[in-house]
PDB file of C-alpha atoms in Angstrom:
ATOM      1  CA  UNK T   1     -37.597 -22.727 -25.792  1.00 42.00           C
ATOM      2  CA  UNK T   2     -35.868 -20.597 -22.976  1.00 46.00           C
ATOM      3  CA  UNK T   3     -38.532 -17.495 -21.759  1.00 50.00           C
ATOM      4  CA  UNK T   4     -37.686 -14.168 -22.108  1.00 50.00           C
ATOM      5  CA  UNK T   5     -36.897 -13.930 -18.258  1.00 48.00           C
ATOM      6  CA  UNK T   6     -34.709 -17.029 -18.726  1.00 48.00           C
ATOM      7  CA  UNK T   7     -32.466 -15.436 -21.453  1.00 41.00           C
ATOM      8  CA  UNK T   8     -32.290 -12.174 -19.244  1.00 42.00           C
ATOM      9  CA  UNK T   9     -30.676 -13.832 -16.571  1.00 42.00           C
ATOM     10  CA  UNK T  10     -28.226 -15.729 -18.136  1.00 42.00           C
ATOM     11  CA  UNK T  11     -27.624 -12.359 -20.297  1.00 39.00           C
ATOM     12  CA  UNK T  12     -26.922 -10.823 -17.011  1.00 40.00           C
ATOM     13  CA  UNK T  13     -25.428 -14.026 -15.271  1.00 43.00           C
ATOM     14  CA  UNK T  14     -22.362 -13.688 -18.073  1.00 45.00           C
ATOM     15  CA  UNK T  15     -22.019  -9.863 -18.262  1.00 46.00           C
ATOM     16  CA  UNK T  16     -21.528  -9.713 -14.364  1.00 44.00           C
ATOM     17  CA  UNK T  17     -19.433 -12.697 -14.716  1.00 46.00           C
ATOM     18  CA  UNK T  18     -17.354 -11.295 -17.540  1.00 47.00           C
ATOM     19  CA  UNK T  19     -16.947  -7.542 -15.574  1.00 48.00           C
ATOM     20  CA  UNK T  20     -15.738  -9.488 -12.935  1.00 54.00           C
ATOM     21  CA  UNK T  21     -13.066 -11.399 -14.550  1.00 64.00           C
ATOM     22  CA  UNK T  22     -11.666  -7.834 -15.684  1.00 84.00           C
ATOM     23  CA  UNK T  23     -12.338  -5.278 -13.245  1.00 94.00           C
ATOM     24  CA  UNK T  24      -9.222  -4.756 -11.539  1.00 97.00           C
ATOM     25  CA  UNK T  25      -9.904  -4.724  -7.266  1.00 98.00           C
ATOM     26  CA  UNK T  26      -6.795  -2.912  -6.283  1.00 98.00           C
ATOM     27  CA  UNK T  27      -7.798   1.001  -5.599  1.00 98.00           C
ATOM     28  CA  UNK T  28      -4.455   2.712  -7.655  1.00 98.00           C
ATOM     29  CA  UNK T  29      -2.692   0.015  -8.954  1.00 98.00           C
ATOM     30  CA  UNK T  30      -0.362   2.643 -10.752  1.00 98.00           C
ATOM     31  CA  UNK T  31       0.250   4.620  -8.028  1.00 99.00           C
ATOM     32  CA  UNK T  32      -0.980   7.786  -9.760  1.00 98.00           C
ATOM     33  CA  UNK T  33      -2.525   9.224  -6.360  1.00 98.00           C
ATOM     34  CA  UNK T  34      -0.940  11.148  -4.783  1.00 98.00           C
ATOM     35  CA  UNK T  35       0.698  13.918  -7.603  1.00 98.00           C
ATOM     36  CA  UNK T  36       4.005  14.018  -7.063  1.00 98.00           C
ATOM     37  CA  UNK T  37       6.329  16.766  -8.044  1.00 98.00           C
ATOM     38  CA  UNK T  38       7.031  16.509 -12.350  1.00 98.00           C
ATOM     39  CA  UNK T  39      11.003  15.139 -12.246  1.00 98.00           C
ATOM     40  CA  UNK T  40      11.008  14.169  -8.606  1.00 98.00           C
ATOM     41  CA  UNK T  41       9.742  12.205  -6.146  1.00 98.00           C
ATOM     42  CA  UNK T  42       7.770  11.762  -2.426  1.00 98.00           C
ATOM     43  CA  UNK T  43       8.278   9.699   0.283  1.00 97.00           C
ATOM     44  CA  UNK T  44       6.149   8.099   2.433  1.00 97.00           C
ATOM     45  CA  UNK T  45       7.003   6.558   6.053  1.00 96.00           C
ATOM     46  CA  UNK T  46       5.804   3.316   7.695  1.00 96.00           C
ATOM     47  CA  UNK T  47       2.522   2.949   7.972  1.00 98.00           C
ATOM     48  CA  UNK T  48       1.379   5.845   5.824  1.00 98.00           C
ATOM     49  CA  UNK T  49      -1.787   5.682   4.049  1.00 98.00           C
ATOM     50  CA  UNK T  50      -1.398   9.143   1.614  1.00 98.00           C
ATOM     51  CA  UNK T  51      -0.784   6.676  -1.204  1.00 98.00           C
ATOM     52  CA  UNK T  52      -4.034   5.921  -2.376  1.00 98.00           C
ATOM     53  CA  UNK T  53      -5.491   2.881  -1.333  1.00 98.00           C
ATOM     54  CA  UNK T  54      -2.381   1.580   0.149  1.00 99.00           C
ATOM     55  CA  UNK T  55      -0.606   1.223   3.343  1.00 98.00           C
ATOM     56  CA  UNK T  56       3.129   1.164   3.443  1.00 98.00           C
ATOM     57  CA  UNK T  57       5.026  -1.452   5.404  1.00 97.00           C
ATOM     58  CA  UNK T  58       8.378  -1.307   6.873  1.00 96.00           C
ATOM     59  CA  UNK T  59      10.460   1.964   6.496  1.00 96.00           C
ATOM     60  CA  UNK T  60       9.842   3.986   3.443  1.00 96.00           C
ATOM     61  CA  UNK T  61       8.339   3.560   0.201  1.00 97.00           C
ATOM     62  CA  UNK T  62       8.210   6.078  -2.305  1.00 98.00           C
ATOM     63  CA  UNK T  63       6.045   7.627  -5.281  1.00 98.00           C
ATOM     64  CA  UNK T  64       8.425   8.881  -8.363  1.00 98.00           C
ATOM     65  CA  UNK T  65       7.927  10.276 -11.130  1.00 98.00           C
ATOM     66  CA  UNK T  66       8.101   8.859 -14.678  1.00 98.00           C
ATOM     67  CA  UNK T  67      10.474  11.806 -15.792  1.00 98.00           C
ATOM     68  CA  UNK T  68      12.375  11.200 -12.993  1.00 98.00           C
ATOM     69  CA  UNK T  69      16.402  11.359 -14.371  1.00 98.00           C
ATOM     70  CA  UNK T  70      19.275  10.352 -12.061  1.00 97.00           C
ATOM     71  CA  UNK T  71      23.222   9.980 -12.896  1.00 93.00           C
ATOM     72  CA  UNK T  72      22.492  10.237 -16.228  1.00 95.00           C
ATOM     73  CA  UNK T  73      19.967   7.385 -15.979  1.00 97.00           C
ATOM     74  CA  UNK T  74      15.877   7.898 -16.815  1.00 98.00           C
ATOM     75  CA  UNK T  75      13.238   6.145 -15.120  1.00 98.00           C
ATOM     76  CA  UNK T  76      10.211   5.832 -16.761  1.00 98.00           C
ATOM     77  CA  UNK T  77       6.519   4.171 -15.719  1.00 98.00           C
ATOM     78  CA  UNK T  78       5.347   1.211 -17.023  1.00 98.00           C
ATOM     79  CA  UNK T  79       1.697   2.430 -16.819  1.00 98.00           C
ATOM     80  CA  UNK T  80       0.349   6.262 -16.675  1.00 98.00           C
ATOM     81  CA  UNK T  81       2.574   9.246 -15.091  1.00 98.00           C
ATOM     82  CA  UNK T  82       3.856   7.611 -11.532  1.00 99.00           C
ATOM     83  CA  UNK T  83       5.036   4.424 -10.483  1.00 99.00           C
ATOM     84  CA  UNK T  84       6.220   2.694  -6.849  1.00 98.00           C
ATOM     85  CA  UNK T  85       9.828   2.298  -5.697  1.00 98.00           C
ATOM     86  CA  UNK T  86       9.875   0.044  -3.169  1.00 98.00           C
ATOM     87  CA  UNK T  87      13.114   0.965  -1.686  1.00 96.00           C
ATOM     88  CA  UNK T  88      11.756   3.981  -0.421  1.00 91.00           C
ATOM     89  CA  UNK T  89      14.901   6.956  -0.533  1.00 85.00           C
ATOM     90  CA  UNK T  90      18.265   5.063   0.279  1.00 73.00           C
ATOM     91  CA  UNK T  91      16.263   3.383   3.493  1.00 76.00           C
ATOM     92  CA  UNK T  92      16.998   0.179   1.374  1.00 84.00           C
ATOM     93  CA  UNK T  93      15.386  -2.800   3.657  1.00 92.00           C
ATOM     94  CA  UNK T  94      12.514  -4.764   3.777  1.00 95.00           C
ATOM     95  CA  UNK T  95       9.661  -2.341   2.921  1.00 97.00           C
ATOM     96  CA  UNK T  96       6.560  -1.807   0.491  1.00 98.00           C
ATOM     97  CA  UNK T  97       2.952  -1.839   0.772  1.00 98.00           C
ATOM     98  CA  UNK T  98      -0.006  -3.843   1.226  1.00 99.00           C
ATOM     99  CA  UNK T  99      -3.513  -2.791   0.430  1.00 98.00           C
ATOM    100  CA  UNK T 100      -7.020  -5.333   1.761  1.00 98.00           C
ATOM    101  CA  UNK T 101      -9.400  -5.927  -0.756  1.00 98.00           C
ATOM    102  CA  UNK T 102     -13.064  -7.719  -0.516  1.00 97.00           C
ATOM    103  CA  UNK T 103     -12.787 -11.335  -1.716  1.00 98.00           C
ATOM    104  CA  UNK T 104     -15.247 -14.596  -1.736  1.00 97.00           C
ATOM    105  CA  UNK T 105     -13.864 -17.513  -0.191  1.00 98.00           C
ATOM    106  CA  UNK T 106     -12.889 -20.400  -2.001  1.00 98.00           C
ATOM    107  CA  UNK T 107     -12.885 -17.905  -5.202  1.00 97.00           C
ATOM    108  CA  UNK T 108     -10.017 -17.579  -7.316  1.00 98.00           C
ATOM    109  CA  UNK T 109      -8.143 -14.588  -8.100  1.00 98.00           C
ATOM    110  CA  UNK T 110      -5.738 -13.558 -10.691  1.00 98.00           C
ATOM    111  CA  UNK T 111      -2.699 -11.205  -9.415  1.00 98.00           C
ATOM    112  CA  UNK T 112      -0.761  -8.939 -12.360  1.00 98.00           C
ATOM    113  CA  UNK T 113       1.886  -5.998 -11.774  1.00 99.00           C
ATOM    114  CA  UNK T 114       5.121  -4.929 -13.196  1.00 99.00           C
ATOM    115  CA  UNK T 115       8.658  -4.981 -11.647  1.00 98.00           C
ATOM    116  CA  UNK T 116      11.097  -2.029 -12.697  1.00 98.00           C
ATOM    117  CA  UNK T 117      15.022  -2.466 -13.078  1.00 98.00           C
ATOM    118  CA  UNK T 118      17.863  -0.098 -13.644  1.00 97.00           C
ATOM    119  CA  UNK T 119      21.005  -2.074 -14.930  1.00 96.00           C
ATOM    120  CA  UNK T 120      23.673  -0.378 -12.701  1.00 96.00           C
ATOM    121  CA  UNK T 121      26.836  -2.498 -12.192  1.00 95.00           C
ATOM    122  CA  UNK T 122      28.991  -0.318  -9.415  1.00 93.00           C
ATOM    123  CA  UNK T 123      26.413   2.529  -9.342  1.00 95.00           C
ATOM    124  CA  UNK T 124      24.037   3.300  -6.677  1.00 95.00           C
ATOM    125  CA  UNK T 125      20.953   1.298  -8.227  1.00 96.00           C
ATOM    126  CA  UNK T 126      22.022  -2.124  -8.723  1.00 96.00           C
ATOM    127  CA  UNK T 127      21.504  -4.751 -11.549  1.00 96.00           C
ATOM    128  CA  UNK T 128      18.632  -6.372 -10.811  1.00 97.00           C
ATOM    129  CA  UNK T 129      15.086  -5.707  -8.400  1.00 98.00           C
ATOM    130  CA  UNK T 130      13.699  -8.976  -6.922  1.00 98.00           C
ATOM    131  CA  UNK T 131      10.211  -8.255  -5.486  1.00 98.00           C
ATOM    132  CA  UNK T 132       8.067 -10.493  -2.869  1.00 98.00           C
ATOM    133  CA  UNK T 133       4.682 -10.727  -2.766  1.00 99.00           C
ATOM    134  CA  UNK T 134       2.743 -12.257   0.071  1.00 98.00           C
ATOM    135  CA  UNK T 135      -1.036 -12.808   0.621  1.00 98.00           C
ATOM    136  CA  UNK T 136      -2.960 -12.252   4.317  1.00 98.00           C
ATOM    137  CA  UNK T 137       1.019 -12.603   5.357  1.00 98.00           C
ATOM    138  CA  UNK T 138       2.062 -15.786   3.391  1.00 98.00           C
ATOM    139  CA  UNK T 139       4.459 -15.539   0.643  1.00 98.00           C
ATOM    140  CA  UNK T 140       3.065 -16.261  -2.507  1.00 98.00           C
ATOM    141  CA  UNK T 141       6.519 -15.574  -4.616  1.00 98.00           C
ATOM    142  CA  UNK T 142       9.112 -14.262  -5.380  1.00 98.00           C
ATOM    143  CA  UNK T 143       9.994 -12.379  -8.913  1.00 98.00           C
ATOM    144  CA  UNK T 144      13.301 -10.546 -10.361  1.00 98.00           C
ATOM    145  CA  UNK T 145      13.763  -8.276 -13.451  1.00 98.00           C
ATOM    146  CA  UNK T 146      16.931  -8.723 -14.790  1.00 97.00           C
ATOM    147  CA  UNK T 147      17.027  -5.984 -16.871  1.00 92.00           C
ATOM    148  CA  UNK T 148      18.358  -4.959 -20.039  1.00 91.00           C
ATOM    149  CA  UNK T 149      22.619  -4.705 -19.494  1.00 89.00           C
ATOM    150  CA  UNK T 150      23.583  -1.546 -21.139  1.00 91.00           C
ATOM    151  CA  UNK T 151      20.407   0.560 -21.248  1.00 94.00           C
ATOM    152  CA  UNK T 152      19.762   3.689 -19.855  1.00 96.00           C
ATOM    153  CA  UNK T 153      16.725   3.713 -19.192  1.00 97.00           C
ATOM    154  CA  UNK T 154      14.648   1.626 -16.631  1.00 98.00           C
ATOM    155  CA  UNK T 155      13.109  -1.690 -17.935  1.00 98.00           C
ATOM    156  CA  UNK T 156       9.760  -3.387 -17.229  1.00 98.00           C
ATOM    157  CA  UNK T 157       8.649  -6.789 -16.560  1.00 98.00           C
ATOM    158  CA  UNK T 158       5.202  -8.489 -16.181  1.00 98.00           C
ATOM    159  CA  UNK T 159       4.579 -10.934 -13.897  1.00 98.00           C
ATOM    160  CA  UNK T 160       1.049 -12.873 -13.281  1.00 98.00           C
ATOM    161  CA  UNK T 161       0.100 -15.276 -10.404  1.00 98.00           C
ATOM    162  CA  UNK T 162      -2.544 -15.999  -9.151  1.00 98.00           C
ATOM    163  CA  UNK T 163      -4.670 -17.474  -5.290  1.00 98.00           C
ATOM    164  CA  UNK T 164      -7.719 -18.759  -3.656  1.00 98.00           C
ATOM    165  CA  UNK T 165      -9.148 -16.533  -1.021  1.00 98.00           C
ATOM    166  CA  UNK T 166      -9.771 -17.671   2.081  1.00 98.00           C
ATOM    167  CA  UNK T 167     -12.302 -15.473   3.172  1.00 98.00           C
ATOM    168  CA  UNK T 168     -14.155 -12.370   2.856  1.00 98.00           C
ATOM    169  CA  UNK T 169     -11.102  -9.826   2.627  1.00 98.00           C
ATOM    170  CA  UNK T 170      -7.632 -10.101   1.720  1.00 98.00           C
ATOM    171  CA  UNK T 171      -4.370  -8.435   1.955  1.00 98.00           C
ATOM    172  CA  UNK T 172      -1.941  -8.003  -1.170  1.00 98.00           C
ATOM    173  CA  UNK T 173       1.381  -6.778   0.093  1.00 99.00           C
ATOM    174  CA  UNK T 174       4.438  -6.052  -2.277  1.00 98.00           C
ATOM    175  CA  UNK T 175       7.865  -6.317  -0.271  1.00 98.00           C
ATOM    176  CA  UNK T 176      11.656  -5.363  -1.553  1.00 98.00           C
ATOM    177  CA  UNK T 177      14.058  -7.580  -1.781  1.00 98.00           C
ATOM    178  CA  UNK T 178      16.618  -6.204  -3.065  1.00 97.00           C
ATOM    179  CA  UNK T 179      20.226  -5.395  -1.180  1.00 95.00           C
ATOM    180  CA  UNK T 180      21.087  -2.473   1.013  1.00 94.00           C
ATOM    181  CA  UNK T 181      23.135  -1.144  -2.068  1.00 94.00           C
ATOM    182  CA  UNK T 182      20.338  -1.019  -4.524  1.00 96.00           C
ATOM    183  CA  UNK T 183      18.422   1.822  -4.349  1.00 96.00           C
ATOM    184  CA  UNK T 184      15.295   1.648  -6.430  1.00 96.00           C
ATOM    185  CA  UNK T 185      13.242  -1.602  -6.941  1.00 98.00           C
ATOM    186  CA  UNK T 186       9.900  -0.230  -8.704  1.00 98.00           C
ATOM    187  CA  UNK T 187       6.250  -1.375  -8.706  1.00 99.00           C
ATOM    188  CA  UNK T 188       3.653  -0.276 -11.332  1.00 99.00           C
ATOM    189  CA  UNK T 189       0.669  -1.593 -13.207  1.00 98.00           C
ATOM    190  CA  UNK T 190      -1.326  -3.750 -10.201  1.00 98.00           C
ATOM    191  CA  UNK T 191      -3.914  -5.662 -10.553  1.00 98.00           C
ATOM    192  CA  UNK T 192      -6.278  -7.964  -9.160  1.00 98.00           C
ATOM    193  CA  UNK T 193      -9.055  -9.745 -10.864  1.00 98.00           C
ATOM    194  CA  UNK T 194     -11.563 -12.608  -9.988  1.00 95.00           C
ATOM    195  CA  UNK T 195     -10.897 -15.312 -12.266  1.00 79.00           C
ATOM    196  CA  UNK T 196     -13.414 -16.000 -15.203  1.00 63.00           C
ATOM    197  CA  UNK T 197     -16.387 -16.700 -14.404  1.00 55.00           C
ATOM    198  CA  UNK T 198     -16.475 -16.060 -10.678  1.00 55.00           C
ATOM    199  CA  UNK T 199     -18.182 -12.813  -9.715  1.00 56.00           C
ATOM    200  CA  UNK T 200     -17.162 -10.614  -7.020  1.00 50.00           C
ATOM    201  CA  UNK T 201     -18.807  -9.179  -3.975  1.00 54.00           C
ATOM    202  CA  UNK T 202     -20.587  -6.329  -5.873  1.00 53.00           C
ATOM    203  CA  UNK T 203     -21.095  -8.124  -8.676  1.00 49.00           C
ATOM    204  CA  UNK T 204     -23.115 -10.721  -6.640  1.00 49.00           C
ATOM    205  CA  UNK T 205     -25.202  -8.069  -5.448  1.00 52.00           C
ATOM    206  CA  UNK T 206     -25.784  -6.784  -8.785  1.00 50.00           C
ATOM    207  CA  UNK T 207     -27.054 -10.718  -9.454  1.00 45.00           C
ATOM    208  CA  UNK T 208     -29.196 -10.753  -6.970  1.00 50.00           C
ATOM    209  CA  UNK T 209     -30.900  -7.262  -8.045  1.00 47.00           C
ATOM    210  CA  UNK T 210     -31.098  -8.760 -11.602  1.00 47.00           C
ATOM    211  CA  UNK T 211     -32.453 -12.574 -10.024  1.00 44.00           C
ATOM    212  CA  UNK T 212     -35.358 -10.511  -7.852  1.00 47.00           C
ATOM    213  CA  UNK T 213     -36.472  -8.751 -11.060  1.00 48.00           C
ATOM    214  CA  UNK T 214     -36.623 -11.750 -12.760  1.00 43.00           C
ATOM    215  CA  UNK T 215     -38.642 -13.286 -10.129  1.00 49.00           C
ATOM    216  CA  UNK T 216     -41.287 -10.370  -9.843  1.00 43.00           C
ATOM    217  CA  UNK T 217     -41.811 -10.977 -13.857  1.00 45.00           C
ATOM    218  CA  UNK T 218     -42.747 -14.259 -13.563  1.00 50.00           C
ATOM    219  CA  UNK T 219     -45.208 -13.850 -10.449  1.00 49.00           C
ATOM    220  CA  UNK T 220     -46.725 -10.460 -12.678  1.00 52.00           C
ATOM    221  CA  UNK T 221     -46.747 -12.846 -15.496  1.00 50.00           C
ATOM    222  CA  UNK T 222     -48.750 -15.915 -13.010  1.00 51.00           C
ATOM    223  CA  UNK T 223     -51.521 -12.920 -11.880  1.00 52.00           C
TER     224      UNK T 223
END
């Protein structure tokens, strides 16, 4: 018959273990710091870090809006008010962001986010956004939305993947790939969780806090 100390621990063992699995590690994952104007949109220039959490590689990227109309065309968020377009404003090249996060080697991690098309044949936004996503500087994949031909409005699409860590920290970076012509490529709804079962850094602390106390009942218990 397990003690009373024994069914703690595992108690807290699986909570921490379970928080882990779906606490997302990314700081901002839908951009919604900083506020941007209502309608419009901000830029931000190579290696800025005024978007929360994140540091933006290349050129340009750029915060917009989720009422945000253009030629007729809306461009909603996939998640909250704001979301990421990684084409910054008509600098059009190889840009984004990248933001490092505190991993555990040889732990497993589960990547989510969501890749924003505007179905423009001719017009200034293209017909499809093809995003690139690299870890500590190796490419992990690449993803398209094809979008939805003959809607207005911008479309969403989730993507999941997923890497071991190699060691204590690790950068995420999000790059456009998308031609010189297409001018938006967008990025919302980001996250990073450890997968099940395999606690992160401040969750192993939290163990350990829970493991001592455990520990300290028993020797009370002995005396």
């Amino acid at each position: 018959m397990r003690t009373s100390s024994a069914i703690f621990a595992a108690v807290l063992i699986s909570g921490a273990a379970n928080a882990s699995a779906s606490t997302n590690l990314l700081t901002n994952g839908s951009f919604e710091t900083p506020v941007v104007p209502v309608g419009g949109f901000t830029n931000f220039g190579s290696g800025s870090t005024a978007i929360t959490g994140w540091t933006v590689v290349g050129p340009q990227a750029s915060i917009v809006s989720g009422s945000f109309v253009s030629a007729g065309l809306s461009f909603p968020a996939s998640d909250g008010l704001q979301w990421l377009d990684l084409t910054g404003d008509l600098s059009n090249s190889v840009e984004g962001v990248e933001q490092s996060v505190a991993t555990v080697a040889g732990t497993k991690y589960n990547l989510s986010f969501d890749v924003g098309n505007q179905v423009n044949p001719g017009g200034p936004y293209g017909t499809t956004s093809t995003v690139q996503v690299l870890v500590n500087g190796s490419v992990l994949g690449t993803f398209t939305n094809s979008g939805v031909s003959g809607s207005t409005s911008q479309s969403w699409e989730s993507f999941n993947t997923s890497f071991v860590a190699s060691g204590a920290s690790t950068v995420v970076e999000f790059l456009n790939q998308d031609p010189p012509t297409d001018n938006t490529n967008g990025l919302d709804n980001v996250a990073l969780t450890g997968a099940a079962g395999a606690p992160e850094p401040a969750t192993l602390g939290l163990l350990g806090l829970g493991l001592a106390g455990v520990g300290l009942c028993r020797r009370r218990r002995k005396s």
